[in-house]
Amino acid sequence: MFWKIVGGLLLAWVAFMVIGAAVGFLVKAVFWIAVIGGGVFLGAAAYGAIKSDKRKQLKP
């Protein structure tokens, strides 16, 4: 009976380690995708602001 409990705890620990590693990888991947997407967005916004036609700007 003791070894069944130890085996169950060991199995649960390994399962949590695998799930934690997978979730950690996904969080890191989503973070870097967001960082790259934000950089692309800021670059596109800056390019559009620099290349915009002066006649399209609002006059006060």
GROMACS .gro file of N, CA and C in nm:
model
  180
    1MET      N    1   0.082  -0.120   0.000
    1MET     CA    2   0.000   0.000   0.000
    1MET      C    3   0.086   0.126   0.000
    2PHE      N    4   0.196   0.123   0.077
    2PHE     CA    5   0.287   0.237   0.084
    2PHE      C    6   0.345   0.269  -0.053
    3TRP      N    7   0.385   0.166  -0.128
    3TRP     CA    8   0.446   0.188  -0.259
    3TRP      C    9   0.345   0.240  -0.360
    4LYS      N   10   0.218   0.204  -0.345
    4LYS     CA   11   0.115   0.258  -0.433
    4LYS      C   12   0.098   0.409  -0.410
    5ILE      N   13   0.103   0.450  -0.285
    5ILE     CA   14   0.091   0.593  -0.253
    5ILE      C   15   0.213   0.668  -0.306
    6VAL      N   16   0.331   0.613  -0.283
    6VAL     CA   17   0.453   0.676  -0.333
    6VAL      C   18   0.451   0.682  -0.485
    7GLY      N   19   0.410   0.576  -0.549
    7GLY     CA   20   0.401   0.575  -0.696
    7GLY      C   21   0.300   0.675  -0.748
    8GLY      N   22   0.185   0.686  -0.681
    8GLY     CA   23   0.084   0.784  -0.722
    8GLY      C   24   0.134   0.926  -0.707
    9LEU      N   25   0.202   0.954  -0.595
    9LEU     CA   26   0.259   1.088  -0.575
    9LEU      C   27   0.367   1.118  -0.677
   10LEU      N   28   0.449   1.019  -0.708
   10LEU     CA   29   0.553   1.037  -0.809
   10LEU      C   30   0.493   1.064  -0.947
   11LEU      N   31   0.390   0.990  -0.980
   11LEU     CA   32   0.322   1.009  -1.108
   11LEU      C   33   0.258   1.148  -1.116
   12ALA      N   34   0.195   1.191  -1.007
   12ALA     CA   35   0.134   1.324  -1.005
   12ALA      C   36   0.241   1.432  -1.018
   13TRP      N   37   0.355   1.413  -0.950
   13TRP     CA   38   0.464   1.511  -0.957
   13TRP      C   39   0.519   1.522  -1.099
   14VAL      N   40   0.540   1.408  -1.165
   14VAL     CA   41   0.589   1.409  -1.303
   14VAL      C   42   0.487   1.475  -1.396
   15ALA      N   43   0.359   1.448  -1.375
   15ALA     CA   44   0.256   1.509  -1.459
   15ALA      C   45   0.255   1.661  -1.442
   16PHE      N   46   0.264   1.708  -1.318
   16PHE     CA   47   0.268   1.853  -1.295
   16PHE      C   48   0.394   1.916  -1.354
   17MET      N   49   0.506   1.847  -1.351
   17MET     CA   50   0.629   1.899  -1.410
   17MET      C   51   0.614   1.913  -1.562
   18VAL      N   52   0.556   1.812  -1.626
   18VAL     CA   53   0.538   1.817  -1.772
   18VAL      C   54   0.439   1.926  -1.810
   19ILE      N   55   0.328   1.936  -1.737
   19ILE     CA   56   0.229   2.040  -1.765
   19ILE      C   57   0.289   2.178  -1.741
   20GLY      N   58   0.363   2.193  -1.632
   20GLY     CA   59   0.427   2.322  -1.602
   20GLY      C   60   0.527   2.363  -1.709
   21ALA      N   61   0.604   2.267  -1.760
   21ALA     CA   62   0.701   2.298  -1.865
   21ALA      C   63   0.630   2.341  -1.993
   22ALA      N   64   0.521   2.273  -2.026
   22ALA     CA   65   0.447   2.307  -2.148
   22ALA      C   66   0.383   2.446  -2.135
   23VAL      N   67   0.322   2.474  -2.020
   23VAL     CA   68   0.258   2.604  -2.000
   23VAL      C   69   0.364   2.714  -1.998
   24GLY      N   70   0.476   2.689  -1.933
   24GLY     CA   71   0.585   2.787  -1.930
   24GLY      C   72   0.636   2.819  -2.070
   25PHE      N   73   0.651   2.717  -2.152
   25PHE     CA   74   0.696   2.740  -2.290
   25PHE      C   75   0.594   2.822  -2.366
   26LEU      N   76   0.465   2.791  -2.349
   26LEU     CA   77   0.362   2.866  -2.420
   26LEU      C   78   0.358   3.011  -2.376
   27VAL      N   79   0.375   3.036  -2.247
   27VAL     CA   80   0.374   3.175  -2.198
   27VAL      C   81   0.492   3.252  -2.256
   28LYS      N   82   0.609   3.191  -2.259
   28LYS     CA   83   0.726   3.257  -2.317
   28LYS      C   84   0.706   3.283  -2.467
   29ALA      N   85   0.650   3.185  -2.537
   29ALA     CA   86   0.628   3.200  -2.681
   29ALA      C   87   0.529   3.313  -2.708
   30VAL      N   88   0.419   3.317  -2.634
   30VAL     CA   89   0.319   3.423  -2.654
   30VAL      C   90   0.379   3.559  -2.620
   31PHE      N   91   0.463   3.565  -2.516
   31PHE     CA   92   0.528   3.692  -2.480
   31PHE      C   93   0.614   3.743  -2.594
   32TRP      N   94   0.697   3.657  -2.652
   32TRP     CA   95   0.786   3.702  -2.759
   32TRP      C   96   0.709   3.735  -2.887
   33ILE      N   97   0.601   3.663  -2.913
   33ILE     CA   98   0.517   3.699  -3.028
   33ILE      C   99   0.457   3.837  -3.008
   34ALA      N  100   0.413   3.867  -2.885
   34ALA     CA  101   0.357   3.998  -2.855
   34ALA      C  102   0.463   4.107  -2.867
   35VAL      N  103   0.584   4.081  -2.822
   35VAL     CA  104   0.692   4.179  -2.833
   35VAL      C  105   0.724   4.207  -2.980
   36ILE      N  106   0.735   4.103  -3.060
   36ILE     CA  107   0.765   4.121  -3.203
   36ILE      C  108   0.650   4.193  -3.273
   37GLY      N  109   0.526   4.155  -3.242
   37GLY     CA  110   0.409   4.222  -3.301
   37GLY      C  111   0.402   4.368  -3.263
   38GLY      N  112   0.433   4.399  -3.138
   38GLY     CA  113   0.435   4.540  -3.095
   38GLY      C  114   0.542   4.619  -3.167
   39GLY      N  115   0.657   4.559  -3.185
   39GLY     CA  116   0.765   4.627  -3.259
   39GLY      C  117   0.727   4.653  -3.404
   40VAL      N  118   0.664   4.555  -3.467
   40VAL     CA  119   0.619   4.573  -3.605
   40VAL      C  120   0.512   4.681  -3.613
   41PHE      N  121   0.420   4.682  -3.517
   41PHE     CA  122   0.315   4.785  -3.516
   41PHE      C  123   0.375   4.924  -3.499
   42LEU      N  124   0.467   4.940  -3.405
   42LEU     CA  125   0.528   5.071  -3.384
   42LEU      C  126   0.609   5.114  -3.506
   43GLY      N  127   0.677   5.019  -3.569
   43GLY     CA  128   0.752   5.052  -3.690
   43GLY      C  129   0.660   5.096  -3.803
   44ALA      N  130   0.549   5.026  -3.820
   44ALA     CA  131   0.454   5.063  -3.925
   44ALA      C  132   0.390   5.198  -3.895
   45ALA      N  133   0.359   5.225  -3.768
   45ALA     CA  134   0.301   5.354  -3.731
   45ALA      C  135   0.401   5.467  -3.755
   46ALA      N  136   0.526   5.445  -3.721
   46ALA     CA  137   0.628   5.548  -3.743
   46ALA      C  138   0.649   5.570  -3.892
   47TYR      N  139   0.654   5.464  -3.970
   47TYR     CA  140   0.671   5.477  -4.115
   47TYR      C  141   0.553   5.554  -4.175
   48GLY      N  142   0.432   5.522  -4.132
   48GLY     CA  143   0.315   5.593  -4.182
   48GLY      C  144   0.315   5.739  -4.142
   49ALA      N  145   0.361   5.769  -4.021
   49ALA     CA  146   0.366   5.908  -3.977
   49ALA      C  147   0.470   5.987  -4.055
   50ILE      N  148   0.582   5.924  -4.085
   50ILE     CA  149   0.688   5.994  -4.158
   50ILE      C  150   0.650   6.014  -4.304
   51LYS      N  151   0.590   5.913  -4.364
   51LYS     CA  152   0.558   5.917  -4.507
   51LYS      C  153   0.422   5.979  -4.538
   52SER      N  154   0.349   6.022  -4.437
   52SER     CA  155   0.215   6.075  -4.463
   52SER      C  156   0.225   6.208  -4.537
   53ASP      N  157   0.125   6.233  -4.617
   53ASP     CA  158   0.119   6.356  -4.696
   53ASP      C  159   0.082   6.471  -4.604
   54LYS      N  160   0.144   6.585  -4.623
   54LYS     CA  161   0.119   6.701  -4.537
   54LYS      C  162  -0.024   6.753  -4.554
   55ARG      N  163  -0.086   6.734  -4.669
   55ARG     CA  164  -0.220   6.785  -4.693
   55ARG      C  165  -0.326   6.707  -4.615
   56LYS      N  166  -0.292   6.587  -4.569
   56LYS     CA  167  -0.391   6.506  -4.498
   56LYS      C  168  -0.399   6.541  -4.349
   57GLN      N  169  -0.306   6.624  -4.300
   57GLN     CA  170  -0.306   6.657  -4.160
   57GLN      C  171  -0.418   6.755  -4.127
   58LEU      N  172  -0.469   6.744  -4.006
   58LEU     CA  173  -0.575   6.836  -3.962
   58LEU      C  174  -0.516   6.972  -3.930
   59LYS      N  175  -0.589   7.076  -3.964
   59LYS     CA  176  -0.543   7.212  -3.933
   59LYS      C  177  -0.618   7.263  -3.812
   60PRO      N  178  -0.549   7.329  -3.721
   60PRO     CA  179  -0.616   7.380  -3.601
   60PRO      C  180  -0.706   7.499  -3.629
   0.00000   0.00000   0.00000
